[in-house]
């Protein structure tokens, strides 16, 4: 079980960031995010005709004086952003140095801290064979430590079932928000259906594709009997230069397809290796891709 | 394309063994990976891109099978009929001398050479012609230039190896002289090169190759055998024998003497390399029969391990002396030999056709007709039947033949002659003692008749005071001794013409010999019988005469017994021809298969380490 700790300086810098969504979502409560709802903030947005029963405090009396018609001033509503993390805890995540799961947990923890610091509501679900809620809609920075401990308790096992997890998620979530899927996407059933469902449900989706260096560029050669850590399937293979080159091409093709799938649908895509420092990812990569600012 | 070693194909059982071994697959190391999704994807891509993925999957097996097949093919010794030279005519000189019977090359050198010639014939291309010359005891053109393979094969089949000493020089001379008249002609010598000194022959401008057959010089042989039957007072036969070890190692051999097939004596000889052992066999009493000397030794050449001799009791030499005046010196000399039964006749009563005498000694006159027997002419006169002669006064002796049996050990310097008849020698005559004007003493053999002529009267010179006078007549009597002649007639070297005198009135005789040899021969006008087919050694019998005549043919050749193959054919100042291998007509290509196997196995090694397959 990996311990998730960040130094104070990093946390302080995270506190200055916030997760960004291109869409405007409705929130369940007050927050610091613009909402599609018209609310009571100080930011004027629009007018609409007065309807009986409207709060007279928001009538534009100056306009009434000029036009002799009643218009109601509409202000932005500032609500919370609902951030949902879908964290892959399948058996394939238990590879790499450090493991893909450890890297995903640290990254999720950092992003959670950003969300909690920005008064967003954070929900963390893990999926392997089945979906499991790690944290149900927490908000407030004081929840961070608890969330961290909850994350630390996660272990990698079982097969990947992203599509099934998303199906369950969309049925459970009433209000969509920002969905961040952290996974290696090594799912025999594919990832396309799940991501499409998230988009269809109205989520703004960000994909963090976690890969291990050894997975991207294996450094072992010889005659092997490859055993799938999730399914136990076996393939015999003789690793040589040509095979390695073909494998690298296959990996690049796989990653490229995923990235193409995401970018063509407005999904944020970030590929990260387990060796990438989380602070650099948060302070640099994620900001550049527009998921944080 | 053909296969020389069909039995190698039985090794094809290794192919299913290899496949079975491959099916047992190598033990692979288990490795747990996150997911085989990506590997499957790679496999899908590979299979989609390559239609022969199944083949590639088993590339190693295929390569190994290819190596195995190449090795099997090499073991089968495939050949192609191919030749490099582009000559249109070839002259093959095939050595058939006795040394080619050596078995250091299986089955024999000759058989190997003949097989190679047959290959060459089989590989003849259209328009190519071949001539076959047999180089044995006598040179013979087995086949003149022809492109008819059938005729060439038939001619080749008739060529047999002989027991005779070969004369490669004569055959080479013939081949070279023929070859120089042809365009694009090549002379091929198929020989062991053990007697390949062809100094004086010029091969310039002629392609020539020496294909050598033979590997070792391991041989012990009888190189000389001489018999003296019925000589001396007791008429005991004497057999002189020479045994030589030609091999590079010491040999211990048993020399057995068999009389009419019965072992009479055995001698154990220890011979160092190159050592020569001279043996003398003396029988205690006069006896007759066929004496065989047999070497019990394991060597490469067997033809020189046996030699035969005919023993027979001797008899008195009947000499007829006819002289113009009595010559006591001459009579004393003739009577020095106890075998001589001397009869005297006056010159006027002498009849050249008189029979019953082995030797006619004529002093101071020449008969009007040539004598019928061997003749010693002393102080010969000018006669019509003799060669053209003229009388020279005080001729000065300038030289004499030191090697002839008649003048051997004789010194003629300081002998003063009053006068001498100087003849113009017949073709069969040989000068023995020469003056400035010509031969004063000559000798020769005309048919079976031997004549020695002293052209001056010894009593008119200081010669009788010299030792050489006695030696000369002793030598002359020995040379013309009919018994000694009979010894020579009864013992013929293989390859030499055997010459006999048949009984009067016999029109033809039948000669039978070893290996079913049988020839019917006509008797010549001078009762001479000639047998030229003397290539096989052994005991021969002539039937059809009053008494059967037995003679022996022996190899007895130091040159043939020295079977160490030569490295080259020496043309003296015209260079030499190193032993090589003629581009075989059936060119074996197993080397290419081995090369292919090596290349494929290298590729297989590379593939194995590249692992360019899954």
Coordinates of C-alpha atoms in Angstrom, one line a residue, chain B residues 43-345:
Chain B
X43 CA 0.3 -10.3 -33.9
X44 CA -2.8 -9.2 -35.7
X45 CA -0.8 -6.5 -37.5
X46 CA 1.9 -8.9 -38.4
X47 CA -0.5 -11.5 -39.7
X48 CA -2.4 -8.9 -41.6
X49 CA 0.7 -7.7 -43.3
X50 CA 2.3 -11.0 -44.1
X51 CA 0.4 -13.7 -46.0
X52 CA 3.0 -16.3 -45.1
X53 CA 3.0 -15.9 -41.4
X54 CA 2.5 -19.6 -40.8
X55 CA 5.5 -20.2 -42.9
X56 CA 7.5 -17.5 -41.0
X57 CA 6.4 -18.9 -37.7
X58 CA 8.3 -22.1 -38.6
X59 CA 11.1 -20.3 -40.3
X60 CA 13.7 -21.9 -38.1
X61 CA 12.3 -25.3 -38.7
X62 CA 12.3 -24.6 -42.4
X63 CA 15.9 -23.4 -42.3
X64 CA 17.0 -26.4 -40.3
X65 CA 15.3 -28.7 -42.7
X66 CA 17.0 -26.9 -45.6
X67 CA 20.4 -27.4 -43.9
X68 CA 19.6 -31.1 -43.3
X69 CA 18.5 -31.5 -46.9
X70 CA 21.7 -29.8 -48.1
X71 CA 23.8 -32.0 -46.0
X72 CA 22.0 -35.1 -47.2
X73 CA 22.4 -34.0 -50.7
X74 CA 26.1 -33.5 -50.2
X75 CA 26.4 -36.9 -48.7
X76 CA 24.7 -38.3 -51.7
X77 CA 27.5 -36.9 -53.8
X78 CA 25.6 -35.3 -56.6
X79 CA 27.4 -34.5 -59.8
X80 CA 26.8 -32.6 -62.9
X81 CA 28.3 -33.2 -66.2
X82 CA 30.4 -30.2 -66.8
X83 CA 33.8 -29.3 -68.0
X84 CA 35.7 -26.1 -68.0
X85 CA 38.1 -26.5 -70.9
X86 CA 36.9 -25.6 -74.3
X87 CA 39.1 -27.7 -76.4
X88 CA 37.5 -29.6 -79.3
X89 CA 40.0 -32.5 -79.3
X90 CA 41.6 -34.4 -76.6
X91 CA 44.2 -37.1 -76.6
X92 CA 44.2 -39.3 -73.7
X93 CA 47.4 -41.2 -72.9
X94 CA 46.3 -44.0 -70.6
X95 CA 49.2 -45.7 -68.7
X96 CA 48.7 -49.5 -68.8
X97 CA 52.1 -50.4 -67.4
X98 CA 52.5 -52.9 -64.5
X99 CA 52.7 -50.2 -61.8
X100 CA 49.1 -49.2 -62.6
X101 CA 48.0 -52.5 -61.1
X102 CA 48.9 -51.1 -57.6
X103 CA 46.0 -51.3 -55.3
X104 CA 46.8 -48.2 -53.2
X105 CA 43.9 -46.6 -55.2
X106 CA 40.8 -48.8 -55.0
X107 CA 40.3 -51.0 -56.9
X108 CA 43.5 -50.3 -58.8
X109 CA 45.2 -47.3 -60.2
X110 CA 44.3 -48.5 -63.7
X111 CA 40.6 -49.0 -62.9
X112 CA 40.4 -45.6 -61.3
X113 CA 42.1 -44.0 -64.4
X114 CA 39.8 -45.9 -66.7
X115 CA 36.8 -44.8 -64.8
X116 CA 37.9 -41.2 -65.1
X117 CA 38.4 -41.6 -68.8
X118 CA 34.9 -43.1 -69.1
X119 CA 33.6 -40.1 -67.2
X120 CA 35.4 -37.9 -69.7
X121 CA 33.8 -39.8 -72.6
X122 CA 30.4 -39.6 -71.0
X123 CA 30.8 -35.9 -70.7
X124 CA 31.8 -35.3 -74.3
X125 CA 29.9 -32.6 -76.0
X126 CA 28.7 -32.4 -79.6
X127 CA 31.6 -31.9 -82.0
X128 CA 34.2 -32.9 -79.4
X129 CA 36.5 -35.6 -80.4
X130 CA 38.7 -37.9 -78.3
X131 CA 41.7 -40.1 -79.1
X132 CA 42.8 -42.8 -76.8
X133 CA 46.5 -44.0 -76.6
X134 CA 47.5 -47.0 -74.6
X135 CA 50.9 -46.5 -73.0
X136 CA 52.0 -50.0 -71.9
X137 CA 54.8 -52.2 -72.9
X138 CA 54.0 -51.0 -76.4
X139 CA 52.3 -47.9 -77.5
X140 CA 49.0 -48.6 -79.2
X141 CA 46.3 -46.3 -80.4
X142 CA 43.2 -47.7 -78.9
X143 CA 41.0 -45.3 -80.7
X144 CA 41.7 -42.5 -83.1
X145 CA 39.9 -39.2 -83.0
X146 CA 36.2 -39.8 -82.9
X147 CA 33.2 -38.3 -81.3
X148 CA 31.4 -41.6 -81.2
X149 CA 31.0 -42.3 -77.5
X150 CA 30.0 -45.9 -78.1
X151 CA 33.1 -46.6 -80.1
X152 CA 35.2 -44.9 -77.5
X153 CA 33.7 -46.8 -74.7
X154 CA 34.2 -50.1 -76.6
X155 CA 37.8 -49.2 -77.2
X156 CA 38.3 -48.3 -73.6
X157 CA 36.8 -51.6 -72.5
X158 CA 39.4 -53.4 -74.6
X159 CA 42.3 -51.6 -72.9
X160 CA 43.7 -53.7 -70.2
X161 CA 46.5 -53.2 -67.8
X162 CA 49.7 -55.1 -68.5
X163 CA 52.4 -56.8 -66.5
X164 CA 55.0 -55.1 -68.7
X165 CA 57.1 -52.1 -68.1
X166 CA 55.5 -49.2 -69.8
X167 CA 57.0 -46.7 -72.1
X168 CA 55.2 -43.4 -71.4
X169 CA 57.8 -41.5 -73.4
X170 CA 56.9 -43.3 -76.6
X171 CA 53.2 -42.8 -76.1
X172 CA 53.7 -39.2 -75.1
X173 CA 55.8 -38.6 -78.1
X174 CA 53.0 -39.9 -80.3
X175 CA 50.4 -37.9 -78.5
X176 CA 52.3 -34.7 -78.7
X177 CA 53.2 -35.1 -82.3
X178 CA 49.5 -35.8 -83.1
X179 CA 48.4 -33.0 -80.8
X180 CA 50.5 -30.4 -82.5
X181 CA 48.9 -31.0 -85.8
X182 CA 45.5 -30.3 -84.3
X183 CA 43.8 -27.0 -83.4
X184 CA 42.5 -26.7 -79.8
X185 CA 43.9 -30.0 -78.8
X186 CA 44.7 -31.1 -75.3
X187 CA 46.8 -34.0 -74.2
X188 CA 45.8 -35.7 -70.9
X189 CA 48.2 -38.1 -69.3
X190 CA 46.4 -40.6 -67.0
X191 CA 49.3 -42.2 -65.2
X192 CA 50.9 -42.7 -61.9
X193 CA 53.9 -40.8 -63.0
X194 CA 56.2 -43.3 -61.4
X195 CA 58.3 -43.3 -64.6
X196 CA 57.5 -39.9 -66.0
X197 CA 60.8 -38.7 -67.3
X198 CA 60.0 -37.4 -70.8
X199 CA 63.0 -35.2 -71.2
X200 CA 63.4 -34.1 -74.8
X201 CA 59.7 -34.0 -75.6
X202 CA 58.5 -30.5 -76.4
X203 CA 55.0 -29.6 -75.4
X204 CA 55.2 -26.0 -76.3
X205 CA 52.0 -24.6 -77.7
X206 CA 50.1 -27.6 -76.6
X207 CA 47.7 -27.9 -73.7
X208 CA 48.6 -30.8 -71.5
X209 CA 47.5 -32.1 -68.1
X210 CA 48.8 -34.8 -65.9
X211 CA 46.2 -36.6 -64.0
X212 CA 48.0 -38.7 -61.4
X213 CA 46.7 -41.9 -59.8
X214 CA 48.4 -43.4 -56.9
X215 CA 49.0 -42.6 -53.3
X216 CA 51.8 -44.6 -51.8
X217 CA 55.0 -46.4 -52.8
X218 CA 54.5 -49.4 -50.5
X219 CA 55.9 -52.2 -52.5
X220 CA 58.5 -55.0 -52.3
X221 CA 59.2 -56.7 -55.6
X222 CA 61.4 -59.1 -57.4
X223 CA 63.3 -56.9 -59.9
X224 CA 65.7 -59.3 -61.4
X225 CA 65.9 -63.1 -61.9
X226 CA 68.5 -64.9 -63.9
X227 CA 68.9 -68.6 -64.4
X228 CA 71.9 -70.5 -65.5
X229 CA 70.8 -74.0 -66.3
X230 CA 73.3 -76.8 -66.9
X231 CA 76.4 -74.7 -66.8
X232 CA 79.7 -75.9 -65.4
X233 CA 80.9 -79.4 -64.9
X234 CA 78.2 -80.5 -62.6
X235 CA 75.5 -78.8 -64.6
X236 CA 73.7 -77.6 -61.5
X237 CA 71.2 -74.9 -62.1
X238 CA 71.8 -71.5 -60.5
X239 CA 69.1 -68.9 -60.0
X240 CA 70.0 -65.3 -59.2
X241 CA 67.3 -63.2 -57.7
X242 CA 67.1 -59.5 -56.6
X243 CA 64.4 -58.4 -54.2
X244 CA 64.0 -54.7 -53.4
X245 CA 62.0 -52.9 -50.8
X246 CA 60.6 -49.7 -52.4
X247 CA 58.5 -48.7 -49.5
X248 CA 59.4 -46.2 -46.9
X249 CA 59.3 -48.6 -44.0
X250 CA 61.3 -51.7 -43.2
X251 CA 59.8 -54.9 -44.4
X252 CA 60.2 -58.5 -43.4
X253 CA 59.2 -60.8 -46.3
X254 CA 59.3 -64.6 -46.9
X255 CA 60.8 -65.6 -50.2
X256 CA 59.6 -69.0 -51.2
X257 CA 61.0 -71.2 -54.1
X258 CA 58.6 -73.6 -55.6
X259 CA 59.6 -76.3 -58.1
X260 CA 56.7 -77.4 -60.2
X261 CA 54.4 -76.1 -57.4
X262 CA 56.2 -77.8 -54.5
X263 CA 57.9 -75.6 -52.0
X264 CA 61.6 -76.4 -51.9
X265 CA 63.0 -73.6 -49.9
X266 CA 61.9 -70.5 -47.9
X267 CA 64.0 -67.5 -47.0
X268 CA 63.2 -64.8 -44.6
X269 CA 64.4 -61.4 -45.7
X270 CA 64.5 -58.3 -43.6
X271 CA 64.6 -55.3 -45.9
X272 CA 65.2 -51.7 -44.8
X273 CA 63.6 -49.0 -46.9
X274 CA 65.3 -48.9 -50.4
X275 CA 67.3 -52.0 -49.5
X276 CA 68.2 -54.5 -52.2
X277 CA 68.7 -58.1 -51.4
X278 CA 70.5 -60.5 -53.9
X279 CA 69.7 -64.1 -53.5
X280 CA 71.4 -67.1 -55.1
X281 CA 69.6 -70.5 -55.3
X282 CA 71.8 -73.5 -56.1
X283 CA 70.2 -76.8 -56.5
X284 CA 72.2 -79.9 -55.3
X285 CA 71.7 -81.8 -58.6
X286 CA 70.8 -81.2 -62.1
X287 CA 67.1 -81.0 -62.4
X288 CA 64.4 -79.6 -64.6
X289 CA 61.0 -78.0 -64.1
X290 CA 59.3 -74.7 -63.5
X291 CA 60.8 -72.8 -60.6
X292 CA 58.7 -70.1 -59.1
X293 CA 60.0 -67.5 -56.7
X294 CA 57.2 -66.1 -54.6
X295 CA 57.3 -63.2 -52.1
X296 CA 54.9 -63.5 -49.2
X297 CA 54.3 -59.8 -48.5
X298 CA 51.3 -57.4 -48.2
X299 CA 52.0 -54.5 -50.5
X300 CA 50.3 -52.5 -53.1
X301 CA 51.6 -54.3 -56.2
X302 CA 51.4 -58.0 -56.5
X303 CA 52.5 -58.5 -60.0
X304 CA 56.2 -58.3 -59.0
X305 CA 55.8 -60.6 -56.1
X306 CA 56.2 -63.7 -58.4
X307 CA 58.7 -64.7 -61.0
X308 CA 59.2 -67.9 -62.9
X309 CA 62.2 -69.7 -64.4
X310 CA 62.6 -72.8 -66.4
X311 CA 65.2 -75.3 -65.2
X312 CA 66.5 -78.0 -67.4
X313 CA 69.6 -80.1 -67.5
X314 CA 72.4 -78.7 -69.6
X315 CA 74.2 -80.5 -72.4
X316 CA 77.6 -80.4 -74.3
X317 CA 78.2 -77.4 -76.6
X318 CA 79.1 -78.8 -80.0
X319 CA 81.6 -76.6 -81.8
X320 CA 82.8 -77.0 -85.3
X321 CA 86.2 -75.4 -86.1
X322 CA 87.1 -74.9 -89.7
X323 CA 90.3 -73.0 -90.5
X324 CA 92.5 -72.3 -93.4
X325 CA 95.6 -73.2 -91.3
X326 CA 95.7 -74.9 -87.8
X327 CA 95.6 -72.3 -85.0
X328 CA 96.7 -73.9 -81.7
X329 CA 96.0 -70.7 -79.8
X330 CA 92.3 -70.7 -80.9
X331 CA 91.9 -74.4 -80.3
X332 CA 93.3 -74.1 -76.7
X333 CA 91.0 -71.2 -76.0
X334 CA 88.0 -73.1 -77.3
X335 CA 88.9 -76.1 -75.2
X336 CA 89.2 -74.1 -72.0
X337 CA 85.4 -74.5 -71.6
X338 CA 84.8 -78.1 -70.4
X339 CA 81.4 -78.2 -72.0
X340 CA 82.8 -77.7 -75.5
X341 CA 82.9 -80.8 -77.7
X342 CA 85.3 -79.5 -80.4
X343 CA 85.2 -81.0 -83.9
X344 CA 87.7 -79.9 -86.6
X345 CA 87.2 -79.9 -90.3

